[in-house]
XYZ file of C-alpha atoms in Angstrom:
571
model
C 121.899 126.958 128.355
C 118.271 128.000 127.801
C 115.509 126.368 129.755
C 112.720 124.459 128.013
C 109.771 126.575 127.006
C 106.377 125.882 128.517
C 104.591 122.988 126.839
C 101.811 123.714 124.384
C 98.553 121.791 124.698
C 96.240 121.020 121.770
C 92.927 119.166 121.664
C 91.077 117.457 118.846
C 88.641 114.636 118.148
C 90.937 112.662 115.835
C 94.717 112.903 115.643
C 96.201 111.608 112.380
C 99.968 111.067 112.542
C 101.584 111.155 109.097
C 100.447 112.995 105.993
C 101.182 110.748 103.042
C 98.242 109.390 101.048
C 97.011 107.209 103.933
C 97.145 110.054 106.458
C 95.449 112.575 104.206
C 92.775 110.053 103.188
C 92.156 109.331 106.879
C 91.908 113.025 107.741
C 89.432 113.666 104.920
C 87.319 110.649 105.891
C 87.255 111.648 109.574
C 86.219 115.198 108.724
C 83.366 113.906 106.553
C 82.047 112.143 109.655
C 81.953 115.501 111.423
C 85.079 115.134 113.542
C 87.637 117.832 114.237
C 90.957 116.539 112.897
C 94.533 117.422 113.704
C 96.818 116.220 110.893
C 100.386 116.102 112.218
C 103.604 115.351 110.386
C 107.273 115.623 111.266
C 107.829 117.122 107.827
C 105.761 119.278 105.457
C 102.079 118.374 105.376
C 101.271 116.369 102.262
C 104.856 116.278 101.073
C 106.311 113.484 103.206
C 106.128 109.705 103.287
C 106.290 107.277 100.399
C 103.403 108.521 98.260
C 105.225 111.521 96.914
C 108.171 109.251 96.036
C 106.022 106.800 94.051
C 106.395 106.971 90.324
C 104.163 105.149 87.967
C 101.459 102.655 88.752
C 98.399 102.155 90.922
C 96.793 98.710 90.705
C 93.003 98.690 90.549
C 90.445 96.551 88.717
C 88.640 99.222 86.724
C 88.344 97.256 83.491
C 88.683 100.422 81.425
C 90.729 98.876 78.607
C 90.550 95.161 79.404
C 87.687 93.348 81.158
C 88.563 93.048 84.841
C 87.044 92.355 88.225
C 88.198 93.001 91.784
C 88.181 89.245 92.416
C 90.872 88.747 89.743
C 92.959 91.469 91.403
C 92.347 89.774 94.754
C 93.522 86.418 93.357
C 96.767 87.974 92.081
C 97.351 89.727 95.415
C 96.848 86.514 97.367
C 99.170 84.598 95.034
C 101.940 87.202 95.336
C 101.669 87.107 99.137
C 103.110 83.583 99.246
C 100.392 82.176 101.487
C 100.470 84.834 104.220
C 97.955 87.432 103.021
C 95.115 88.245 105.380
C 92.226 87.682 102.993
C 89.954 90.165 104.750
C 92.457 93.017 104.415
C 93.501 92.074 100.872
C 89.870 91.961 99.862
C 89.300 95.455 101.240
C 92.132 96.797 99.060
C 90.930 95.105 95.880
C 87.184 95.583 96.323
C 87.245 99.210 97.435
C 90.174 100.287 95.276
C 88.072 101.246 92.222
C 85.959 103.728 94.224
C 89.095 105.341 95.688
C 90.679 105.759 92.257
C 87.508 107.195 90.744
C 87.288 109.654 93.660
C 90.760 110.908 92.762
C 89.646 111.131 89.135
C 86.714 113.307 90.212
C 89.224 115.522 92.028
C 91.162 115.892 88.748
C 94.255 113.907 89.604
C 94.906 113.564 85.876
C 94.932 109.819 85.223
C 96.318 109.146 81.730
C 93.577 108.502 79.167
C 93.552 107.048 75.685
C 92.042 108.662 72.606
C 88.727 106.959 73.419
C 88.589 108.665 76.827
C 89.121 105.504 78.848
C 91.765 105.459 81.570
C 94.982 103.867 80.375
C 95.961 100.674 82.248
C 99.290 98.895 81.983
C 100.337 95.421 83.090
C 102.747 95.102 85.994
C 104.600 91.947 87.092
C 102.384 89.490 88.949
C 99.121 90.797 87.461
C 97.198 88.616 85.026
C 96.151 91.546 82.832
C 96.678 95.298 82.301
C 95.392 96.753 85.565
C 97.553 99.677 86.668
C 96.499 103.292 86.112
C 99.015 106.121 86.104
C 99.331 109.849 85.580
C 102.634 109.770 83.732
C 105.780 107.704 83.819
C 107.488 109.434 86.727
C 104.952 111.557 88.578
C 101.961 109.472 89.628
C 102.790 109.626 93.337
C 103.362 113.396 93.380
C 100.087 113.892 91.481
C 98.159 111.786 94.006
C 99.770 113.656 96.909
C 99.038 117.051 95.334
C 95.392 116.132 94.713
C 94.837 114.969 98.289
C 96.743 117.972 99.649
C 94.421 120.329 97.745
C 91.393 118.672 99.365
C 92.980 118.888 102.816
C 93.934 122.548 102.396
C 90.376 123.650 101.694
C 88.872 121.602 104.541
C 88.257 123.818 107.576
C 87.731 120.770 109.822
C 91.380 119.732 109.399
C 94.080 121.571 111.362
C 97.527 120.965 109.867
C 100.657 120.955 112.018
C 103.995 120.245 110.342
C 107.484 119.932 111.858
C 105.949 118.070 114.794
C 107.719 114.918 116.008
C 105.367 112.622 117.954
C 107.371 110.741 120.588
C 104.803 108.754 122.583
C 101.123 107.852 122.657
C 99.242 108.455 125.908
C 96.604 106.125 127.313
C 93.754 106.405 129.756
C 92.108 103.248 131.070
C 93.712 101.098 128.374
C 92.729 103.250 125.412
C 94.655 106.018 123.689
C 93.716 109.518 124.791
C 96.393 111.588 123.087
C 100.072 111.979 122.358
C 103.204 113.874 123.324
C 105.449 115.557 120.769
C 107.969 118.318 120.312
C 108.013 121.117 117.803
C 111.088 120.857 115.626
C 110.834 124.575 114.874
C 111.389 125.769 118.457
C 111.929 122.604 120.521
C 108.796 123.238 122.572
C 107.044 120.216 124.107
C 103.501 119.617 122.872
C 100.733 117.520 124.394
C 97.698 116.599 122.309
C 94.387 115.351 123.689
C 92.670 113.175 121.083
C 89.692 110.851 121.466
C 91.001 108.608 118.676
C 94.282 108.333 116.784
C 95.207 107.092 113.307
C 98.826 106.073 112.775
C 99.845 106.606 109.145
C 103.600 106.986 109.375
C 104.582 104.662 106.532
C 107.278 102.006 106.456
C 110.663 101.275 107.935
C 113.104 101.090 105.037
C 115.205 104.010 106.258
C 116.873 101.499 108.576
C 118.692 100.134 105.493
C 121.764 101.766 103.936
C 120.358 101.781 100.413
C 116.643 102.586 100.334
C 114.083 104.321 98.194
C 112.173 105.874 101.081
C 111.759 109.380 102.385
C 114.177 110.220 105.195
C 111.307 110.178 107.686
C 110.356 106.509 107.195
C 112.328 104.935 110.006
C 109.482 103.152 111.759
C 108.183 105.933 114.042
C 104.649 104.548 113.968
C 105.767 100.967 114.587
C 107.708 102.041 117.663
C 104.871 104.254 118.947
C 102.464 101.343 118.581
C 104.818 98.846 120.183
C 105.374 101.040 123.252
C 101.592 101.533 123.525
C 100.991 97.776 123.742
C 100.065 97.046 120.122
C 101.177 93.836 118.425
C 103.379 94.050 115.340
C 103.137 91.283 112.744
C 105.151 89.873 109.806
C 108.087 92.133 110.648
C 110.615 89.838 108.934
C 109.257 90.576 105.456
C 111.125 93.455 103.793
C 110.646 93.971 100.074
C 113.728 94.874 98.080
C 113.106 96.599 94.769
C 115.304 94.554 92.418
C 116.419 97.205 89.933
C 117.384 100.226 92.030
C 119.866 102.384 90.149
C 123.466 101.625 91.052
C 125.791 103.143 88.409
C 126.794 105.376 86.723
C 126.166 108.360 88.984
C 122.609 109.668 88.657
C 121.764 113.124 90.020
C 118.267 114.513 90.531
C 116.397 111.350 89.549
C 114.784 108.615 91.621
C 116.787 105.369 92.071
C 113.697 103.296 91.226
C 113.051 105.179 88.001
C 113.784 102.088 85.857
C 110.490 100.480 86.812
C 108.408 102.518 84.329
C 111.014 101.889 81.650
C 110.564 98.185 82.140
C 106.775 98.492 82.184
C 106.887 100.305 78.891
C 109.814 98.770 77.069
C 110.773 95.600 78.897
C 114.553 95.786 78.674
C 117.090 93.058 79.306
C 118.600 92.083 82.641
C 122.142 90.794 82.043
C 124.872 89.612 84.354
C 128.444 90.905 84.364
C 129.218 88.588 81.452
C 126.422 90.282 79.480
C 124.341 87.101 79.593
C 120.624 86.773 80.397
C 120.122 84.910 83.676
C 116.566 85.349 84.955
C 115.363 82.169 83.254
C 117.812 80.178 85.396
C 115.916 81.176 88.540
C 112.257 81.403 87.506
C 109.943 79.526 85.179
C 108.718 82.808 83.746
C 110.619 83.602 80.547
C 111.191 87.342 80.406
C 112.467 87.469 76.808
C 112.805 91.232 77.060
C 109.492 91.580 78.915
C 108.899 92.508 82.578
C 107.130 89.597 84.204
C 109.167 88.256 87.146
C 107.990 89.378 90.614
C 110.204 91.499 92.848
C 111.262 88.845 95.347
C 112.366 86.440 92.625
C 114.204 89.121 90.628
C 116.033 90.258 93.791
C 117.067 86.692 94.505
C 118.329 86.117 90.957
C 120.407 89.317 90.796
C 122.099 88.760 94.143
C 122.815 85.126 93.351
C 124.585 86.196 90.161
C 126.671 88.663 92.169
C 127.457 86.009 94.760
C 128.604 83.660 91.993
C 131.095 86.246 90.760
C 129.016 87.239 87.753
C 128.027 90.695 88.974
C 128.758 94.050 87.353
C 131.701 96.246 88.419
C 129.563 98.111 90.963
C 128.047 94.891 92.346
C 124.713 94.414 90.567
C 123.318 93.484 87.163
C 123.114 95.321 83.871
C 119.795 96.645 82.625
C 120.004 97.241 78.904
C 117.732 99.042 76.459
C 120.394 99.106 73.731
C 118.283 96.906 71.465
C 115.526 99.505 71.413
C 115.757 102.203 68.709
C 116.317 105.763 69.885
C 113.070 106.988 68.325
C 111.122 104.432 70.323
C 112.887 105.450 73.545
C 112.037 109.087 72.858
C 108.478 108.248 71.915
C 108.055 106.490 75.265
C 109.931 108.843 77.588
C 110.611 112.111 75.723
C 112.269 114.642 78.069
C 113.401 111.931 80.473
C 115.888 110.831 77.821
C 117.370 114.345 77.869
C 117.647 114.303 81.667
C 119.499 110.998 81.424
C 121.810 112.532 78.818
C 122.599 115.329 81.282
C 123.824 112.547 83.592
C 125.990 111.095 80.823
C 123.659 108.150 80.182
C 122.851 107.265 76.550
C 120.579 104.217 76.661
C 121.206 103.445 72.991
C 124.904 102.944 73.658
C 125.254 101.674 77.222
C 123.470 99.611 79.876
C 123.048 100.904 83.417
C 123.898 98.957 86.548
C 121.088 98.098 88.953
C 120.857 96.260 92.273
C 118.199 95.522 94.909
C 117.320 98.425 97.208
C 115.100 98.388 100.330
C 111.713 99.593 99.095
C 108.702 98.451 101.122
C 107.841 96.617 104.322
C 105.048 94.051 104.328
C 104.995 93.847 108.130
C 103.668 96.359 110.589
C 100.818 96.928 112.997
C 98.321 94.121 113.502
C 94.755 95.371 112.958
C 91.267 93.998 112.432
C 89.025 94.634 109.413
C 88.110 98.041 110.855
C 91.840 98.921 110.856
C 91.775 99.134 114.661
C 94.578 97.770 116.828
C 94.157 95.837 120.034
C 94.632 99.118 121.964
C 91.313 100.940 122.148
C 90.709 103.939 119.855
C 94.015 103.418 118.051
C 93.786 102.809 114.298
C 96.406 102.377 111.571
C 96.533 102.895 107.808
C 98.833 102.560 104.809
C 102.166 100.752 104.673
C 102.221 100.656 108.458
C 99.506 97.970 108.411
C 100.514 94.290 108.285
C 98.633 91.505 106.566
C 97.231 92.736 103.269
C 100.373 91.847 101.331
C 101.508 88.722 103.140
C 105.168 87.943 102.494
C 105.455 89.871 99.221
C 103.549 92.922 97.938
C 102.068 92.817 94.454
C 103.368 95.673 92.305
C 101.061 98.704 92.259
C 99.087 97.866 95.418
C 100.737 100.411 97.743
C 98.823 103.590 96.838
C 95.548 101.669 96.528
C 96.131 100.266 99.996
C 96.952 103.726 101.386
C 93.761 105.273 100.009
C 91.444 102.437 101.052
C 92.893 101.884 104.511
C 93.086 105.631 105.151
C 89.397 106.011 104.347
C 88.350 103.113 106.611
C 90.626 104.063 109.510
C 89.641 107.738 109.406
C 85.965 106.908 109.320
C 86.271 104.450 112.197
C 88.359 106.818 114.298
C 85.854 109.630 113.829
C 82.910 107.466 114.766
C 84.731 106.329 117.894
C 85.779 109.863 118.812
C 82.227 111.148 118.502
C 80.717 108.251 120.448
C 80.206 107.784 124.145
C 83.226 105.422 124.145
C 85.661 108.316 123.762
C 88.336 108.507 126.413
C 89.148 111.551 128.508
C 92.568 113.202 128.625
C 94.312 113.181 131.992
C 97.425 115.403 132.076
C 99.145 113.181 134.642
C 99.216 110.303 132.152
C 101.491 112.351 129.901
C 103.977 113.498 132.532
C 106.685 110.870 131.874
C 106.564 111.407 128.116
C 106.730 115.177 128.572
C 109.698 114.830 130.910
C 111.550 112.915 128.201
C 111.093 115.535 125.478
C 111.969 118.306 127.961
C 114.992 116.470 129.396
C 118.264 118.404 129.668
C 121.436 116.330 129.345
C 125.108 117.131 129.558
C 127.720 116.663 126.879
C 128.249 113.107 125.641
C 130.516 111.348 123.166
C 127.589 109.404 121.758
C 126.627 110.570 118.263
C 123.146 109.416 117.226
C 123.722 110.391 113.600
C 126.702 108.064 113.351
C 124.788 105.376 115.222
C 121.969 105.526 112.638
C 124.534 105.027 109.865
C 126.017 102.078 111.782
C 122.555 100.559 112.181
C 121.854 100.979 108.455
C 125.093 99.119 107.683
C 124.209 96.289 110.058
C 120.748 95.883 108.537
C 122.038 96.020 104.951
C 124.917 93.610 105.500
C 123.339 91.110 107.894
C 119.533 91.473 107.591
C 119.207 92.177 103.861
C 117.716 90.039 101.096
C 119.719 86.975 102.218
C 119.974 86.030 105.884
C 121.713 83.394 107.992
C 121.478 82.470 111.661
C 125.060 83.554 112.245
C 124.535 86.935 110.578
C 121.249 87.594 112.365
C 122.760 86.757 115.743
C 125.626 89.186 115.098
C 123.093 91.837 114.037
C 121.179 91.332 117.275
C 124.365 91.897 119.272
C 125.145 95.073 117.314
C 121.653 96.443 117.943
C 121.979 95.718 121.661
C 125.323 97.574 121.740
C 123.807 100.604 120.002
C 120.849 100.555 122.383
C 123.120 100.493 125.419
C 125.281 103.284 124.021
C 122.345 105.560 123.168
C 121.221 105.920 126.790
C 117.823 106.823 128.203
C 117.654 110.522 127.386
C 118.190 112.693 124.300
C 121.403 114.734 124.237
C 121.590 118.456 124.989
C 118.463 120.544 125.439
C 115.459 121.714 123.463
C 116.184 124.361 120.844
C 115.083 125.150 117.288
C 115.846 122.432 114.767
C 118.079 120.469 117.102
C 118.985 117.639 114.735
C 121.016 115.816 117.380
C 117.909 115.362 119.559
C 115.782 114.418 116.559
C 118.335 111.782 115.552
C 118.275 110.380 119.089
C 114.488 109.981 118.996
C 114.733 108.491 115.493
C 117.387 106.057 116.646
C 115.185 105.015 119.566
C 112.451 104.018 117.109
C 114.772 102.484 114.536
C 116.468 100.238 117.092
C 113.100 98.885 118.263
C 112.021 98.184 114.695
C 115.369 96.637 113.780
C 115.250 94.298 116.755
C 111.714 93.199 115.837
C 112.808 92.438 112.264
C 115.916 90.550 113.354
C 114.178 88.454 116.008
C 111.361 87.399 113.692
C 113.835 86.714 110.858
C 115.901 84.591 113.212
C 112.865 82.660 114.336
C 111.402 81.940 110.878
C 113.418 78.966 109.617
C 112.325 78.971 105.995
C 112.509 81.249 102.943
C 109.327 82.994 101.816
C 108.769 86.197 99.829
C 110.740 89.071 101.331
C 112.445 86.806 103.877
C 115.178 84.576 102.439
C 117.299 82.375 104.711
C 120.433 80.931 103.124
C 120.447 78.206 105.766
C 116.746 77.373 105.248
C 116.085 77.651 101.483
C 112.573 77.166 100.154
C 109.118 77.576 101.649
C 108.086 75.262 104.448
C 104.334 74.930 104.975
C 104.912 74.340 108.666
C 105.658 78.084 108.739
C 102.358 79.114 107.164
C 101.451 81.475 109.998
C 102.101 85.052 111.063
C 104.693 85.915 113.673
C 103.687 88.628 116.101
C 105.829 90.874 118.312
C 104.758 92.607 121.505
C 106.673 94.528 124.149
C 106.905 92.806 127.526
C 108.547 93.835 130.773
C 111.846 92.200 129.759
C 111.820 93.034 126.064
C 110.163 91.808 122.884
C 107.886 88.769 123.010
C 107.285 86.701 119.877
C 103.993 84.949 119.208
C 102.052 83.307 116.402
C 98.763 84.107 114.709
C 96.800 82.073 112.146
C 96.468 83.217 108.553
C 92.999 84.194 107.355
C 93.413 82.689 103.917
C 89.780 83.305 103.012
C 87.652 86.338 103.705
C 85.596 85.457 106.760
C 82.854 88.022 106.376
C 81.115 89.905 103.639
C 82.609 93.376 103.580
C 79.996 96.068 103.074
């Protein structure tokens, strides 16, 4: 057995954890303020997180093809949020979104344009007009990530460190002063002194069996924040993308690829009896169009399955058979050939789709400066709670990442360069360093299997439909996994030790899962991404946020009022 290598120590003004769109936007903003930035990611810099997985649309009130205004976008966002949007945060997204999108345009992201030179904008469900820009039908997210990555790469103020797993935040006098991590490449412990930190680690949907997320989105940032004393908020609201691909087998293509098809061509959602059913659950008449919001479509599909009218694989049919082949090719060209390689001919067969965990509306509670209640700790992107309430409006995710990243990075830099910056004390990091350097004997516990077990529990008992009985069983299962996992990672530090990485991942995922289950159990109503079978329908007595904090004996639930109207003018 080799002994742990000596820890490496790094120092910076601003540490940004996570390098999706929010993290890269934060790093660029902090560097513009004159701060030295360390951009850390457990994967490849600029190639992780949800941004690179996103496909088509970015919602922003540019008014390029149809008259529009940020206030109309704001109204749609608030409506979709089912009464729980924080108006101040939602307003930031909608009001500052246009500038963020035009900045990307200036950096040559390649937004699609019409013959007249105006940016093309399409209408997504829940929006009152065509509002969503895109690069192409399947590659908008990768194009945004590539554009930001190019700006980061040529910025000498930003030091990039990939394959670095952050395990704990370190505090001095009640404010963050750095972090502890380990290098996945050689197992070496790493301490990082930072005067301010931006968490931009994305969502939590990896804790579900079927999800559309990157493998590194298991709630690292939520767990880091929780252990540091930050409040989480709205954790019970998980958005399921209603038409994730289910069958036949699809290789090399994204499971949420049918979204752009529906934007462009509409399509028909049919139950196992080949009958339209959406109109039975929502006043909106689809009639081959794509107008029903994600929470309502998820509900309708799963109710059909529950009633015995599902497809053979357990979902609904999505059919484009009524659309001529030439029109399919005109809209999607080479994508049709890639589908043919998978044995899918859309002119002759429907595909089967079913809800898949896609986005998390809950997360870290912040103020309008994107700062948490722990000093010098900021958050950005999907990790932030409040802007989307109980249900995110389609297309808002990348806009939110860019806007929140900019604000958080700017604020963190200003704090780091001010007299309020905290000083790193090595002793404060000793316990966290001992954990990543711990050497343990052989054990029968397998963290990889435990993660799979947790994903099953969350999918089966804490999915789109929930009951008290199911949630209580889920809570017991999580407690059993927590007890079995122990207090230390297995084995010892070595290059690419996946068993230790899985143990640290499981530690975070169990904390996040418990927060979701406890808040879901507490909220006795159905609203947006939280549907209780035993409490159907919205109940205005529950028109408040639930918060979660870590106490001495475990998680503590609280309540916070909803800011339904913007309280201050945002400059």
